[in-house]
Amino acid sequence: MKKIIKIFFNFIFLWIITFAAEAENKILSKGKGDAKVVVKVFSSLTCPACANWHSKIFYQMKKDFIDEGLVKFEHHPFPLDLAALNAEIILRCHVDNNKRFELLSKIYEKQSIWAVGSDINKINDSIKKIGSQVGLGGGEMDRCLENDKSQDEILNQRIEAQKKYKIEATPTVIINEKKYTGKVEYFKFRKEIEKNLVKNGLFKWNLK
């Protein structure tokens, strides 16, 4: 009996580790895996402020730091409504990381077109039109939307993020596990990145 109980708990332990690893692998990231500075952004894809952050901050950060191998960026799902949840599921439907980033950008760029109204079926159709522009098939996206596992993974990540970071609004930006509370202004954000790079001995610019 003890042997059976031990096997059962070992199975549960392995399942938890596997689930956590799979969830982590599905986090959309850009940059070197071992970068000393990690920027995590918890976003809802229907959130205008999140789309604004992506257009005003992300692209410049990518040019200045991510492409230089200094910073790793992570997009973390924090859906505030069903439309945002379904958009995240479609985003996760793509296995190619570069295509997923292309899709993320398009979802934000066209947010004012698809994230409107209360008819979730029409919203889903609009999201799928965007997905088709980056190589996703209609049947493929339907299967993703019907996959309860993807929905559960995203919602569980949202719950864990709420517990860990006490998220009160989107986007919430975490730089090396510390909340960034500055304005959505690239100059101020860049200074915060530079401070973290200096702490890690990777940057020597004048921070005045």
GROMACS .gro file of C-alpha atoms in nm:
model
  208
    1MET     CA    1   0.000   0.000   0.000
    2LYS     CA    2   0.280   0.242   0.090
    3LYS     CA    3   0.444   0.168  -0.243
    4ILE     CA    4   0.123   0.252  -0.428
    5ILE     CA    5   0.085   0.580  -0.237
    6LYS     CA    6   0.446   0.670  -0.313
    7ILE     CA    7   0.395   0.601  -0.685
    8PHE     CA    8   0.076   0.812  -0.681
    9PHE     CA    9   0.247   1.113  -0.521
   10ASN     CA   10   0.544   1.080  -0.756
   11PHE     CA   11   0.301   1.088  -1.047
   12ILE     CA   12   0.128   1.399  -0.913
   13PHE     CA   13   0.464   1.570  -0.856
   14LEU     CA   14   0.580   1.495  -1.211
   15TRP     CA   15   0.246   1.615  -1.351
   16ILE     CA   16   0.276   1.946  -1.168
   17ILE     CA   17   0.632   1.998  -1.292
   18THR     CA   18   0.536   1.906  -1.648
   19PHE     CA   19   0.234   2.138  -1.643
   20ALA     CA   20   0.445   2.425  -1.509
   21ALA     CA   21   0.714   2.365  -1.771
   22GLU     CA   22   0.460   2.355  -2.054
   23ALA     CA   23   0.298   2.677  -1.933
   24GLU     CA   24   0.638   2.847  -1.906
   25ASN     CA   25   0.736   2.731  -2.256
   26LYS     CA   26   0.426   2.899  -2.397
   27ILE     CA   27   0.519   3.240  -2.259
   28LEU     CA   28   0.590   3.458  -2.562
   29SER     CA   29   0.943   3.595  -2.529
   30LYS     CA   30   1.195   3.790  -2.732
   31GLY     CA   31   1.566   3.815  -2.666
   32LYS     CA   32   1.849   3.605  -2.523
   33GLY     CA   33   1.734   3.339  -2.281
   34ASP     CA   34   2.014   3.422  -2.035
   35ALA     CA   35   1.978   3.802  -2.050
   36LYS     CA   36   2.051   3.965  -1.713
   37VAL     CA   37   1.756   4.204  -1.745
   38VAL     CA   38   1.410   4.059  -1.800
   39VAL     CA   39   1.108   4.277  -1.873
   40LYS     CA   40   0.775   4.107  -1.809
   41VAL     CA   41   0.458   4.277  -1.930
   42PHE     CA   42   0.123   4.151  -1.804
   43SER     CA   43  -0.135   4.258  -2.058
   44SER     CA   44  -0.493   4.218  -2.166
   45LEU     CA   45  -0.517   4.221  -2.546
   46THR     CA   46  -0.836   4.432  -2.533
   47CYS     CA   47  -0.667   4.696  -2.317
   48PRO     CA   48  -0.596   5.024  -2.507
   49ALA     CA   49  -0.317   5.114  -2.265
   50CYS     CA   50  -0.149   4.780  -2.343
   51ALA     CA   51  -0.165   4.849  -2.716
   52ASN     CA   52  -0.024   5.195  -2.649
   53TRP     CA   53   0.264   5.048  -2.444
   54HIS     CA   54   0.345   4.804  -2.722
   55SER     CA   55   0.358   5.078  -2.986
   56LYS     CA   56   0.532   5.344  -2.773
   57ILE     CA   57   0.776   5.130  -2.571
   58PHE     CA   58   0.825   4.779  -2.705
   59TYR     CA   59   0.959   4.856  -3.053
   60GLN     CA   60   1.213   5.108  -2.926
   61MET     CA   61   1.318   4.874  -2.646
   62LYS     CA   62   1.363   4.597  -2.903
   63LYS     CA   63   1.590   4.816  -3.114
   64ASP     CA   64   1.798   4.952  -2.825
   65PHE     CA   65   1.824   4.653  -2.594
   66ILE     CA   66   1.661   4.329  -2.708
   67ASP     CA   67   1.834   4.314  -3.047
   68GLU     CA   68   2.163   4.394  -2.870
   69GLY     CA   69   2.124   4.087  -2.646
   70LEU     CA   70   2.092   4.294  -2.329
   71VAL     CA   71   1.725   4.248  -2.243
   72LYS     CA   72   1.473   3.968  -2.264
   73PHE     CA   73   1.108   4.063  -2.309
   74GLU     CA   74   0.816   3.844  -2.202
   75HIS     CA   75   0.450   3.891  -2.288
   76HIS     CA   76   0.234   3.746  -2.010
   77PRO     CA   77  -0.141   3.701  -2.058
   78PHE     CA   78  -0.368   3.880  -1.813
   79PRO     CA   79  -0.705   3.878  -1.993
   80LEU     CA   80  -0.971   4.106  -1.845
   81ASP     CA   81  -1.258   3.972  -2.055
   82LEU     CA   82  -1.358   3.683  -2.280
   83ALA     CA   83  -1.249   3.862  -2.598
   84ALA     CA   84  -0.898   3.909  -2.458
   85LEU     CA   85  -0.888   3.545  -2.346
   86ASN     CA   86  -0.985   3.421  -2.693
   87ALA     CA   87  -0.729   3.650  -2.857
   88GLU     CA   88  -0.462   3.500  -2.627
   89ILE     CA   89  -0.572   3.150  -2.726
   90ILE     CA   90  -0.538   3.240  -3.096
   91LEU     CA   91  -0.198   3.397  -3.025
   92ARG     CA   92  -0.087   3.078  -2.853
   93CYS     CA   93  -0.219   2.874  -3.147
   94HIS     CA   94   0.090   2.965  -3.351
   95VAL     CA   95   0.397   2.757  -3.268
   96ASP     CA   96   0.648   2.979  -3.449
   97ASN     CA   97   0.779   3.245  -3.207
   98ASN     CA   98   0.843   3.508  -3.475
   99LYS     CA   99   0.496   3.455  -3.623
  100ARG     CA  100   0.346   3.486  -3.275
  101PHE     CA  101   0.516   3.822  -3.230
  102GLU     CA  102   0.392   3.932  -3.569
  103LEU     CA  103   0.041   3.827  -3.466
  104LEU     CA  104   0.071   4.003  -3.129
  105SER     CA  105   0.162   4.327  -3.307
  106LYS     CA  106  -0.127   4.293  -3.551
  107ILE     CA  107  -0.373   4.221  -3.269
  108TYR     CA  108  -0.266   4.541  -3.097
  109GLU     CA  109  -0.259   4.746  -3.417
  110LYS     CA  110  -0.614   4.637  -3.510
  111GLN     CA  111  -0.751   4.641  -3.157
  112SER     CA  112  -1.003   4.916  -3.231
  113ILE     CA  113  -1.147   4.701  -3.512
  114TRP     CA  114  -1.183   4.357  -3.352
  115ALA     CA  115  -1.223   4.437  -2.979
  116VAL     CA  116  -1.563   4.604  -3.015
  117GLY     CA  117  -1.923   4.504  -2.952
  118SER     CA  118  -2.069   4.234  -2.731
  119ASP     CA  119  -2.114   3.951  -2.982
  120ILE     CA  120  -1.829   3.715  -2.899
  121ASN     CA  121  -1.883   3.517  -3.219
  122LYS     CA  122  -1.826   3.827  -3.432
  123ILE     CA  123  -1.524   3.916  -3.220
  124ASN     CA  124  -1.382   3.566  -3.266
  125ASP     CA  125  -1.433   3.593  -3.643
  126SER     CA  126  -1.246   3.925  -3.644
  127ILE     CA  127  -0.958   3.777  -3.443
  128LYS     CA  128  -0.940   3.479  -3.679
  129LYS     CA  129  -0.917   3.713  -3.979
  130ILE     CA  130  -0.606   3.864  -3.819
  131GLY     CA  131  -0.470   3.518  -3.743
  132SER     CA  132  -0.514   3.414  -4.105
  133GLN     CA  133  -0.282   3.699  -4.207
  134VAL     CA  134   0.008   3.526  -4.032
  135GLY     CA  135  -0.055   3.177  -4.165
  136LEU     CA  136  -0.313   3.027  -3.928
  137GLY     CA  137  -0.595   2.826  -4.083
  138GLY     CA  138  -0.959   2.867  -3.983
  139GLY     CA  139  -0.998   2.505  -3.872
  140GLU     CA  140  -0.674   2.526  -3.676
  141MET     CA  141  -0.793   2.835  -3.487
  142ASP     CA  142  -1.133   2.677  -3.418
  143ARG     CA  143  -0.960   2.378  -3.261
  144CYS     CA  144  -0.748   2.607  -3.047
  145LEU     CA  145  -1.056   2.798  -2.925
  146GLU     CA  146  -1.226   2.469  -2.837
  147ASN     CA  147  -0.921   2.345  -2.642
  148ASP     CA  148  -1.004   2.378  -2.272
  149LYS     CA  149  -0.641   2.313  -2.180
  150SER     CA  150  -0.523   2.637  -2.344
  151GLN     CA  151  -0.794   2.834  -2.167
  152ASP     CA  152  -0.708   2.677  -1.832
  153GLU     CA  153  -0.335   2.744  -1.877
  154ILE     CA  154  -0.395   3.112  -1.951
  155LEU     CA  155  -0.638   3.162  -1.663
  156ASN     CA  156  -0.407   2.978  -1.421
  157GLN     CA  157  -0.118   3.201  -1.529
  158ARG     CA  158  -0.340   3.504  -1.462
  159ILE     CA  159  -0.424   3.375  -1.113
  160GLU     CA  160  -0.058   3.307  -1.031
  161ALA     CA  161   0.046   3.650  -1.160
  162GLN     CA  162  -0.220   3.816  -0.944
  163LYS     CA  163  -0.094   3.632  -0.637
  164LYS     CA  164   0.273   3.702  -0.703
  165TYR     CA  165   0.267   4.061  -0.830
  166LYS     CA  166  -0.062   4.200  -0.690
  167ILE     CA  167  -0.160   4.327  -1.034
  168GLU     CA  168  -0.415   4.610  -1.019
  169ALA     CA  169  -0.419   4.724  -1.381
  170THR     CA  170  -0.289   4.640  -1.726
  171PRO     CA  171  -0.029   4.673  -1.847
  172THR     CA  172   0.176   4.589  -1.540
  173VAL     CA  173   0.548   4.600  -1.617
  174ILE     CA  174   0.800   4.406  -1.411
  175ILE     CA  175   1.173   4.473  -1.456
  176ASN     CA  176   1.388   4.209  -1.287
  177GLU     CA  177   1.099   4.120  -1.056
  178LYS     CA  178   1.036   4.483  -0.956
  179LYS     CA  179   0.727   4.676  -1.064
  180TYR     CA  180   0.788   4.967  -1.296
  181THR     CA  181   0.559   5.253  -1.195
  182GLY     CA  182   0.684   5.527  -1.425
  183LYS     CA  183   0.487   5.695  -1.702
  184VAL     CA  184   0.442   5.539  -2.044
  185GLU     CA  185   0.729   5.743  -2.179
  186TYR     CA  186   1.028   5.576  -2.340
  187PHE     CA  187   1.293   5.811  -2.203
  188LYS     CA  188   1.199   5.733  -1.840
  189PHE     CA  189   1.157   5.364  -1.913
  190ARG     CA  190   1.496   5.348  -2.085
  191LYS     CA  191   1.664   5.499  -1.779
  192GLU     CA  192   1.514   5.224  -1.564
  193ILE     CA  193   1.647   4.960  -1.803
  194GLU     CA  194   1.991   5.125  -1.799
  195LYS     CA  195   1.999   5.126  -1.418
  196ASN     CA  196   1.935   4.753  -1.414
  197LEU     CA  197   2.204   4.694  -1.675
  198VAL     CA  198   2.452   4.895  -1.468
  199LYS     CA  199   2.370   4.683  -1.161
  200ASN     CA  200   2.461   4.376  -1.364
  201GLY     CA  201   2.784   4.527  -1.496
  202LEU     CA  202   2.656   4.546  -1.854
  203PHE     CA  203   2.623   4.919  -1.898
  204LYS     CA  204   2.842   5.222  -1.828
  205TRP     CA  205   2.648   5.514  -1.969
  206ASN     CA  206   2.602   5.836  -1.775
  207LEU     CA  207   2.261   5.802  -1.607
  208LYS     CA  208   2.216   6.168  -1.510
   0.00000   0.00000   0.00000
